Amino acid sequence: MIYFDNAASTAVHPEVVKEMIPYFDIQYGNPSSIHQFGRKAKSAIQKARKQVAALIGAEPDEILFTSGGTESNNTILYGIPKSQGPKFVLNHIITSSIEHEAILEPCRDLEKNGVKVTYLSVDEHGIINPNDITNSINPQTVIVSVMFANNEVGTIQPIKEISKICNKYQIPLHTDAVQAVGKVPINVEELGVDALSISSHKINGPKGVGALFIKKGLTIAPEILGGGQENGMRSGTENVASIVGFGKACEIAKERLNENISHFQTLYSSMLSKIVKEIPHVKLNGNTEKRIFNNIHLTFLGVNGEDLIIKLDEHGIAASTGSACSVHTQKASHVLKAMGFNHEQITGSLRISFGYMNTLDEVDQTVEVLKKIVAELRSVSPYKTKYNF
Ligand SMILES: *Cc1c(COP(=O)(O)O)cnc(C)c1O
């Protein structure tokens, strides 16, 4: 089996599993309890908070643990308008048209309640024009949220340029960095962002845990009320074992960042050059430089991407057409649409996403299989005559 769907989720690192286990069967105390069991659990959370903060250059008390990327995004998008009190319905939000559904759906929901949302367009590589932000800002704008790296095509946005604009107008900037963390160096201070979302299961940590970086001084309304955990921002007994695992995953991601980046670049160049050499009528999508290199997004003209996934799966290779989350809705990718792709280009798309464990040998095997199944599918394609397959 070859797993090339690391943008959807990743294997939990063995060292992470090892760190987590004692928090199920030995250190099971409630972090709010004052006895030894409680204190141990509490200090484990504090250690994890430091590990997460260190990965992105934040202070530990700027880290809010959540249930993952989706919750982090929801927390900031609702938390900012809600902190304005009843006048929140007058608020305006700026985001992009290629965000993950975990940004777009909350925005659509806020719109139903009267909030105005601007969805910025992107160029053919999936990059927004920072000038569009300047032009969209109005006195009601309460937050700008632009993703760091796109989960489908891997393109990176000019976050630093965007943050300069936001800082100038004193509007908080949030970035969904779920796909970028561990793939590029990230320092919240250098970037000048006010909030940033991370998910554990995209960086070899357990599922169902993540974090929202909230810069000191930024006020947001709490999300879940109750016993006052997470500094009153998210009540409920903490998911100690998962938080511990997430912390360890962040520590490993930081230690091995450069090593992983160069590994991804090696796999990326190798796969790309082989595909281009072996398979005709292939288009590489997204920006070729401003990107995360664990992602390759391609269009095989005249082929249905879903057929390709199924055939790859029959050969023991796991890949994706794009966002795992859009599978439920069966809608054509909003990202590729925003990039101006036509129906044929959208249909023929394939996303390969690498993890630290993938090898050059797996790349070779996959290209061989791709070559074979693309030819098979094209031999019965309705586009057969168009391309002279
Ligand atoms: C996976 C993903 C999310 C959602 O994270 P979960 O932890 O699965 O909720 C949000 N944004 C992006 C860009 C993602 O890739």
CSV table of C-alpha atoms and ligand atoms in Angstrom, one decimal:
chain,number,residue,atom,x,y,z
A,1,MET,CA,0.0,0.0,0.0
A,2,ILE,CA,1.1,3.5,-0.9
A,3,TYR,CA,-0.4,6.4,1.0
A,4,PHE,CA,-0.3,9.7,-1.0
A,5,ASP,CA,-3.2,11.4,0.7
A,6,ASN,CA,-1.3,13.2,3.5
A,7,ALA,CA,-3.2,16.4,2.9
A,8,ALA,CA,-6.4,14.6,4.1
A,9,SER,CA,-4.8,13.1,7.1
A,10,THR,CA,-1.5,11.6,8.3
A,11,ALA,CA,-0.2,8.6,10.3
A,12,VAL,CA,0.3,9.3,13.9
A,13,HIS,CA,4.1,9.3,14.5
A,14,PRO,CA,5.2,6.4,16.7
A,15,GLU,CA,6.8,8.8,19.2
A,16,VAL,CA,3.5,10.7,19.5
A,17,VAL,CA,1.6,7.5,20.3
A,18,LYS,CA,4.2,6.6,22.9
A,19,GLU,CA,3.8,10.0,24.6
A,20,MET,CA,0.0,9.7,24.6
A,21,ILE,CA,-0.5,6.3,26.1
A,22,PRO,CA,0.2,7.1,29.8
A,23,TYR,CA,-2.5,9.8,29.7
A,24,PHE,CA,-5.1,7.1,29.1
A,25,ASP,CA,-4.1,4.5,31.7
A,26,ILE,CA,-1.9,6.2,34.3
A,27,GLN,CA,-2.2,9.9,34.3
A,28,TYR,CA,-5.9,10.0,33.8
A,29,GLY,CA,-6.6,12.9,36.3
A,30,ASN,CA,-8.7,15.9,35.5
A,31,PRO,CA,-6.4,18.8,34.8
A,32,SER,CA,-8.7,21.0,37.0
A,33,SER,CA,-8.3,18.8,40.1
A,34,ILE,CA,-5.8,19.9,42.7
A,35,HIS,CA,-4.4,16.5,43.7
A,36,GLN,CA,-1.3,15.0,42.1
A,37,PHE,CA,-3.2,13.3,39.3
A,38,GLY,CA,-4.8,16.6,38.3
A,39,ARG,CA,-1.5,18.5,38.6
A,40,LYS,CA,0.3,16.1,36.4
A,41,ALA,CA,-2.4,16.3,33.7
A,42,LYS,CA,-2.4,20.1,34.0
A,43,SER,CA,1.4,20.3,33.6
A,44,ALA,CA,1.3,18.0,30.6
A,45,ILE,CA,-1.1,20.4,28.9
A,46,GLN,CA,1.2,23.3,29.7
A,47,LYS,CA,4.1,21.5,28.2
A,48,ALA,CA,2.1,20.8,25.0
A,49,ARG,CA,1.1,24.5,24.9
A,50,LYS,CA,4.8,25.4,24.9
A,51,GLN,CA,5.5,22.9,22.1
A,52,VAL,CA,2.7,24.2,19.9
A,53,ALA,CA,3.7,27.8,20.6
A,54,ALA,CA,7.4,27.1,19.7
A,55,LEU,CA,6.5,25.7,16.3
A,56,ILE,CA,4.9,29.0,15.2
A,57,GLY,CA,6.9,31.5,17.3
A,58,ALA,CA,4.0,32.3,19.6
A,59,GLU,CA,3.8,32.6,23.4
A,60,PRO,CA,2.3,29.6,25.2
A,61,ASP,CA,-0.6,31.8,26.6
A,62,GLU,CA,-1.5,32.7,23.0
A,63,ILE,CA,-2.5,29.1,22.2
A,64,LEU,CA,-6.1,27.9,22.6
A,65,PHE,CA,-6.6,24.2,22.2
A,66,THR,CA,-9.5,23.2,20.1
A,67,SER,CA,-10.9,20.0,18.5
A,68,GLY,CA,-9.0,20.8,15.2
A,69,GLY,CA,-8.8,23.1,12.2
A,70,THR,CA,-12.5,23.4,11.7
A,71,GLU,CA,-13.2,24.5,15.3
A,72,SER,CA,-10.2,26.9,15.2
A,73,ASN,CA,-11.6,28.6,12.1
A,74,ASN,CA,-15.2,28.7,13.6
A,75,THR,CA,-13.9,30.1,16.8
A,76,ILE,CA,-12.2,33.1,15.2
A,77,LEU,CA,-14.9,33.8,12.7
A,78,TYR,CA,-17.7,33.8,15.2
A,79,GLY,CA,-15.6,35.0,18.1
A,80,ILE,CA,-14.6,38.4,16.6
A,81,PRO,CA,-18.1,39.5,15.5
A,82,LYS,CA,-19.6,38.2,18.8
A,83,SER,CA,-17.1,40.2,20.8
A,84,GLN,CA,-18.8,43.4,19.3
A,85,GLY,CA,-22.0,42.6,21.1
A,86,PRO,CA,-25.4,43.3,19.5
A,87,LYS,CA,-24.0,45.4,16.7
A,88,PHE,CA,-22.2,42.4,15.3
A,89,VAL,CA,-24.8,42.0,12.5
A,90,LEU,CA,-23.3,45.2,10.9
A,91,ASN,CA,-19.9,43.6,10.6
A,92,HIS,CA,-18.0,43.0,7.5
A,93,ILE,CA,-15.5,40.1,6.9
A,94,ILE,CA,-13.0,39.7,4.1
A,95,THR,CA,-11.9,36.2,3.0
A,96,SER,CA,-11.0,34.4,-0.2
A,97,SER,CA,-13.0,32.3,-2.6
A,98,ILE,CA,-10.7,29.4,-2.2
A,99,GLU,CA,-10.9,28.8,1.5
A,100,HIS,CA,-11.6,25.5,3.1
A,101,GLU,CA,-15.3,24.8,3.9
A,102,ALA,CA,-14.5,25.3,7.5
A,103,ILE,CA,-14.1,29.0,6.7
A,104,LEU,CA,-16.7,29.3,3.9
A,105,GLU,CA,-19.5,27.7,5.7
A,106,PRO,CA,-19.3,29.8,8.9
A,107,CYS,CA,-19.1,32.9,6.6
A,108,ARG,CA,-22.2,31.8,4.8
A,109,ASP,CA,-23.9,31.3,8.1
A,110,LEU,CA,-22.9,34.7,9.4
A,111,GLU,CA,-24.2,36.2,6.1
A,112,LYS,CA,-27.7,34.7,7.0
A,113,ASN,CA,-27.5,36.8,10.2
A,114,GLY,CA,-26.7,40.0,8.4
A,115,VAL,CA,-22.9,40.0,8.4
A,116,LYS,CA,-21.4,41.1,5.1
A,117,VAL,CA,-18.7,38.9,3.6
A,118,THR,CA,-16.4,39.7,0.7
A,119,TYR,CA,-14.9,36.7,-1.1
A,120,LEU,CA,-11.8,37.7,-2.9
A,121,SER,CA,-11.1,36.2,-6.3
A,122,VAL,CA,-7.8,34.5,-7.3
A,123,ASP,CA,-5.7,34.3,-10.3
A,124,GLU,CA,-5.2,31.1,-12.4
A,125,HIS,CA,-2.7,29.8,-9.9
A,126,GLY,CA,-5.0,30.4,-6.9
A,127,ILE,CA,-3.4,33.5,-5.5
A,128,ILE,CA,-5.3,36.6,-4.3
A,129,ASN,CA,-4.2,40.1,-5.1
A,130,PRO,CA,-3.4,42.0,-1.9
A,131,ASN,CA,-4.6,45.2,-3.5
A,132,ASP,CA,-8.1,43.7,-3.5
A,133,ILE,CA,-8.0,43.7,0.3
A,134,THR,CA,-7.1,47.3,0.5
A,135,ASN,CA,-10.1,48.0,-1.9
A,136,SER,CA,-12.5,45.9,0.1
A,137,ILE,CA,-11.8,47.3,3.6
A,138,ASN,CA,-14.5,49.5,5.0
A,139,PRO,CA,-15.2,50.9,8.4
A,140,GLN,CA,-17.3,47.8,9.3
A,141,THR,CA,-14.5,45.3,8.5
A,142,VAL,CA,-13.7,43.4,11.7
A,143,ILE,CA,-11.5,40.6,10.3
A,144,VAL,CA,-9.6,39.4,7.3
A,145,SER,CA,-9.2,35.7,7.0
A,146,VAL,CA,-7.0,34.3,4.2
A,147,MET,CA,-5.6,30.8,4.2
A,148,PHE,CA,-1.9,30.2,4.2
A,149,ALA,CA,-1.6,27.2,1.9
A,150,ASN,CA,-4.5,25.8,-0.1
A,151,ASN,CA,-5.5,22.2,0.7
A,152,GLU,CA,-6.3,21.3,-2.9
A,153,VAL,CA,-3.7,22.9,-5.1
A,154,GLY,CA,-1.0,23.8,-2.5
A,155,THR,CA,-0.6,27.4,-3.4
A,156,ILE,CA,0.7,29.8,-0.8
A,157,GLN,CA,-0.8,33.2,-0.3
A,158,PRO,CA,1.2,36.4,0.3
A,159,ILE,CA,0.3,36.5,4.0
A,160,LYS,CA,3.1,39.0,4.9
A,161,GLU,CA,2.0,41.5,2.3
A,162,ILE,CA,-1.6,41.0,3.5
A,163,SER,CA,-0.6,41.5,7.1
A,164,LYS,CA,1.0,44.9,6.3
A,165,ILE,CA,-2.2,46.1,4.8
A,166,CYS,CA,-4.3,44.8,7.8
A,167,ASN,CA,-1.9,46.3,10.3
A,168,LYS,CA,-2.1,49.6,8.5
A,169,TYR,CA,-5.9,49.6,8.8
A,170,GLN,CA,-5.7,48.0,12.2
A,171,ILE,CA,-7.9,45.1,11.2
A,172,PRO,CA,-7.1,41.7,12.7
A,173,LEU,CA,-5.7,39.1,10.2
A,174,HIS,CA,-6.5,35.4,10.6
A,175,THR,CA,-4.9,32.7,8.5
A,176,ASP,CA,-5.9,29.0,8.2
A,177,ALA,CA,-2.4,27.5,8.3
A,178,VAL,CA,-3.6,23.9,8.6
A,179,GLN,CA,-1.8,22.8,5.4
A,180,ALA,CA,1.2,25.0,5.8
A,181,VAL,CA,2.4,24.1,9.3
A,182,GLY,CA,5.3,21.7,9.1
A,183,LYS,CA,5.7,22.3,5.4
A,184,VAL,CA,7.1,25.8,5.5
A,185,PRO,CA,8.7,27.8,8.3
A,186,ILE,CA,6.0,29.8,10.2
A,187,ASN,CA,6.6,32.6,12.7
A,188,VAL,CA,3.5,34.5,13.7
A,189,GLU,CA,5.5,37.5,14.7
A,190,GLU,CA,7.4,37.8,11.5
A,191,LEU,CA,4.2,37.2,9.5
A,192,GLY,CA,2.3,39.8,11.5
A,193,VAL,CA,-0.8,37.7,11.8
A,194,ASP,CA,-3.3,38.1,14.8
A,195,ALA,CA,-4.8,34.6,14.6
A,196,LEU,CA,-3.8,31.3,13.0
A,197,SER,CA,-5.4,27.8,12.9
A,198,ILE,CA,-3.5,24.5,13.2
A,199,SER,CA,-4.7,20.9,13.1
A,200,SER,CA,-2.9,18.0,14.7
A,201,HIS,CA,-3.9,15.2,12.3
A,202,LYS,CA,-2.3,17.0,9.3
A,203,ILE,CA,1.1,16.9,11.0
A,204,ASN,CA,1.3,13.3,12.3
A,205,GLY,CA,-0.6,14.0,15.5
A,206,PRO,CA,-3.9,12.5,16.6
A,207,LYS,CA,-7.3,13.5,15.1
A,208,GLY,CA,-9.8,15.7,16.9
A,209,VAL,CA,-7.3,18.2,18.3
A,210,GLY,CA,-5.9,21.5,17.1
A,211,ALA,CA,-5.1,25.0,18.1
A,212,LEU,CA,-6.0,28.6,17.5
A,213,PHE,CA,-3.2,31.1,18.0
A,214,ILE,CA,-4.8,34.3,19.3
A,215,LYS,CA,-2.3,37.2,19.6
A,216,LYS,CA,-2.2,38.8,23.0
A,217,GLY,CA,-4.5,41.8,23.1
A,218,LEU,CA,-7.0,40.5,20.5
A,219,THR,CA,-10.4,40.0,22.2
A,220,ILE,CA,-12.7,37.3,20.9
A,221,ALA,CA,-15.9,36.0,22.5
A,222,PRO,CA,-15.6,32.6,24.1
A,223,GLU,CA,-17.0,29.7,22.2
A,224,ILE,CA,-18.2,27.2,24.8
A,225,LEU,CA,-19.3,28.3,28.2
A,226,GLY,CA,-19.0,26.2,31.4
A,227,GLY,CA,-16.3,25.5,33.8
A,228,GLY,CA,-13.9,28.0,32.4
A,229,GLN,CA,-11.1,25.8,31.0
A,230,GLU,CA,-8.7,27.2,28.4
A,231,ASN,CA,-8.7,30.6,30.2
A,232,GLY,CA,-12.5,30.8,29.9
A,233,MET,CA,-12.4,30.5,26.1
A,234,ARG,CA,-13.4,26.9,25.7
A,235,SER,CA,-15.0,25.2,28.6
A,236,GLY,CA,-15.0,21.4,29.1
A,237,THR,CA,-12.5,19.0,30.5
A,238,GLU,CA,-9.5,19.0,28.2
A,239,ASN,CA,-8.6,16.2,25.8
A,240,VAL,CA,-5.4,15.6,27.7
A,241,ALA,CA,-4.0,12.6,25.8
A,242,SER,CA,-4.7,14.2,22.4
A,243,ILE,CA,-3.3,17.5,23.5
A,244,VAL,CA,-0.1,15.8,24.7
A,245,GLY,CA,0.2,14.0,21.3
A,246,PHE,CA,-0.4,17.1,19.4
A,247,GLY,CA,2.3,18.9,21.4
A,248,LYS,CA,4.8,16.1,20.6
A,249,ALA,CA,3.8,16.2,16.9
A,250,CYS,CA,4.6,19.9,16.9
A,251,GLU,CA,8.0,19.3,18.6
A,252,ILE,CA,8.9,16.7,16.0
A,253,ALA,CA,7.6,19.0,13.2
A,254,LYS,CA,9.8,21.8,14.4
A,255,GLU,CA,12.9,19.6,14.8
A,256,ARG,CA,12.5,18.0,11.4
A,257,LEU,CA,11.2,20.9,9.5
A,258,ASN,CA,14.2,21.5,7.1
A,259,GLU,CA,14.7,17.7,6.7
A,260,ASN,CA,11.0,17.3,5.8
A,261,ILE,CA,11.0,20.2,3.4
A,262,SER,CA,13.9,18.9,1.4
A,263,HIS,CA,12.5,15.4,1.4
A,264,PHE,CA,9.2,16.8,0.0
A,265,GLN,CA,11.1,18.8,-2.6
A,266,THR,CA,12.9,15.7,-3.7
A,267,LEU,CA,9.7,13.6,-4.0
A,268,TYR,CA,8.0,16.5,-5.8
A,269,SER,CA,10.6,17.1,-8.5
A,270,SER,CA,11.1,13.4,-9.1
A,271,MET,CA,7.4,12.7,-9.5
A,272,LEU,CA,6.8,15.7,-11.6
A,273,SER,CA,9.6,15.1,-14.0
A,274,LYS,CA,8.6,11.5,-14.4
A,275,ILE,CA,5.0,12.2,-15.0
A,276,VAL,CA,5.7,14.9,-17.6
A,277,LYS,CA,8.1,12.5,-19.3
A,278,GLU,CA,5.8,9.5,-19.2
A,279,ILE,CA,2.3,10.8,-19.6
A,280,PRO,CA,1.1,13.2,-22.3
A,281,HIS,CA,-1.7,15.9,-21.9
A,282,VAL,CA,-1.0,16.6,-18.2
A,283,LYS,CA,-1.3,20.0,-16.7
A,284,LEU,CA,0.3,21.0,-13.4
A,285,ASN,CA,-2.0,23.2,-11.3
A,286,GLY,CA,-1.2,25.9,-8.7
A,287,ASN,CA,1.9,28.1,-8.4
A,288,THR,CA,5.1,26.2,-9.0
A,289,GLU,CA,7.2,28.2,-6.5
A,290,LYS,CA,4.8,29.8,-4.0
A,291,ARG,CA,3.6,26.4,-2.8
A,292,ILE,CA,3.9,23.6,-0.3
A,293,PHE,CA,6.0,20.9,-1.8
A,294,ASN,CA,4.2,17.9,-0.3
A,295,ASN,CA,1.4,18.6,-2.7
A,296,ILE,CA,1.2,17.9,-6.4
A,297,HIS,CA,-2.1,18.8,-8.2
A,298,LEU,CA,-2.5,17.7,-11.7
A,299,THR,CA,-5.1,17.6,-14.5
A,300,PHE,CA,-5.1,14.5,-16.7
A,301,LEU,CA,-7.0,15.7,-19.7
A,302,GLY,CA,-9.8,13.4,-21.0
A,303,VAL,CA,-9.8,11.4,-17.7
A,304,ASN,CA,-12.2,11.5,-14.8
A,305,GLY,CA,-10.3,12.1,-11.6
A,306,GLU,CA,-12.7,9.9,-9.6
A,307,ASP,CA,-12.1,7.0,-11.9
A,308,LEU,CA,-8.4,7.6,-11.5
A,309,ILE,CA,-8.7,7.4,-7.7
A,310,ILE,CA,-10.6,4.2,-7.9
A,311,LYS,CA,-8.1,2.6,-10.3
A,312,LEU,CA,-5.2,3.8,-8.1
A,313,ASP,CA,-6.9,2.3,-5.1
A,314,GLU,CA,-7.2,-1.0,-6.9
A,315,HIS,CA,-3.4,-0.9,-7.2
A,316,GLY,CA,-3.1,-0.1,-3.5
A,317,ILE,CA,-2.3,3.6,-4.0
A,318,ALA,CA,-4.3,6.2,-2.0
A,319,ALA,CA,-4.7,9.6,-3.6
A,320,SER,CA,-7.5,12.2,-3.9
A,321,THR,CA,-9.2,14.5,-6.3
A,322,GLY,CA,-8.8,17.4,-3.9
A,323,SER,CA,-10.6,18.2,-0.7
A,324,ALA,CA,-11.8,15.2,1.3
A,325,CYS,CA,-14.5,17.5,2.7
A,326,SER,CA,-16.1,18.2,-0.6
A,327,VAL,CA,-16.8,14.5,-1.1
A,328,HIS,CA,-20.0,14.8,1.0
A,329,THR,CA,-21.4,17.5,-1.1
A,330,GLN,CA,-20.3,16.0,-4.5
A,331,LYS,CA,-19.8,19.5,-5.8
A,332,ALA,CA,-17.2,20.5,-8.4
A,333,SER,CA,-14.2,22.0,-6.6
A,334,HIS,CA,-14.9,25.7,-5.7
A,335,VAL,CA,-11.1,26.2,-5.7
A,336,LEU,CA,-10.6,25.1,-9.3
A,337,LYS,CA,-13.7,27.0,-10.4
A,338,ALA,CA,-12.3,30.2,-8.8
A,339,MET,CA,-9.0,29.5,-10.6
A,340,GLY,CA,-11.0,29.6,-13.9
A,341,PHE,CA,-10.8,25.9,-14.7
A,342,ASN,CA,-13.4,24.6,-17.1
A,343,HIS,CA,-15.5,21.5,-16.4
A,344,GLU,CA,-13.1,19.1,-18.2
A,345,GLN,CA,-10.1,20.5,-16.3
A,346,ILE,CA,-11.9,20.2,-13.0
A,347,THR,CA,-13.1,16.6,-13.7
A,348,GLY,CA,-9.6,15.4,-14.6
A,349,SER,CA,-7.8,16.5,-11.5
A,350,LEU,CA,-5.7,14.5,-9.1
A,351,ARG,CA,-4.0,15.5,-5.8
A,352,ILE,CA,-1.0,13.6,-4.6
A,353,SER,CA,0.2,14.6,-1.1
A,354,PHE,CA,3.3,13.3,0.5
A,355,GLY,CA,4.2,12.6,4.1
A,356,TYR,CA,7.6,12.2,5.8
A,357,MET,CA,7.4,8.4,5.3
A,358,ASN,CA,7.0,8.4,1.6
A,359,THR,CA,9.9,7.2,-0.6
A,360,LEU,CA,11.3,7.8,-4.1
A,361,ASP,CA,10.5,4.1,-4.8
A,362,GLU,CA,6.8,4.7,-4.1
A,363,VAL,CA,7.0,7.7,-6.5
A,364,ASP,CA,8.4,5.5,-9.2
A,365,GLN,CA,5.8,2.7,-8.6
A,366,THR,CA,3.0,5.3,-8.7
A,367,VAL,CA,4.1,6.9,-12.0
A,368,GLU,CA,4.2,3.4,-13.6
A,369,VAL,CA,0.7,2.7,-12.4
A,370,LEU,CA,-0.6,6.1,-13.4
A,371,LYS,CA,0.9,5.7,-16.9
A,372,LYS,CA,-1.0,2.4,-17.3
A,373,ILE,CA,-4.3,3.5,-15.9
A,374,VAL,CA,-4.4,6.9,-17.6
A,375,ALA,CA,-3.9,5.1,-20.9
A,376,GLU,CA,-6.7,2.6,-20.1
A,377,LEU,CA,-9.1,5.3,-19.1
A,378,ARG,CA,-8.2,7.4,-22.2
A,379,SER,CA,-8.9,4.5,-24.5
A,380,VAL,CA,-12.6,4.8,-23.6
A,381,SER,CA,-12.7,8.5,-23.0
A,382,PRO,CA,-15.3,10.7,-24.7
A,383,TYR,CA,-12.4,13.1,-25.4
A,384,LYS,CA,-10.5,10.4,-27.3
A,385,THR,CA,-10.9,12.1,-30.7
A,386,LYS,CA,-10.4,15.6,-29.4
A,387,TYR,CA,-6.9,14.7,-28.1
A,388,ASN,CA,-6.2,11.9,-30.5
A,389,PHE,CA,-5.3,9.6,-27.6
B,1,LIG,C1,-8.0,19.7,7.1
B,1,LIG,C2,-8.2,21.2,7.0
B,1,LIG,C3,-9.0,21.9,7.9
B,1,LIG,C4,-9.9,21.1,8.9
B,1,LIG,O1,-9.1,20.6,9.9
B,1,LIG,P1,-9.7,19.5,10.9
B,1,LIG,O2,-8.7,19.3,12.0
B,1,LIG,O3,-9.9,18.3,10.0
B,1,LIG,O4,-11.0,20.0,11.4
B,1,LIG,C5,-9.2,23.2,7.8
B,1,LIG,N1,-8.5,23.9,6.8
B,1,LIG,C6,-7.6,23.3,6.0
B,1,LIG,C7,-6.9,24.1,5.0
B,1,LIG,C8,-7.5,21.9,6.0
B,1,LIG,O5,-6.7,21.3,5.1
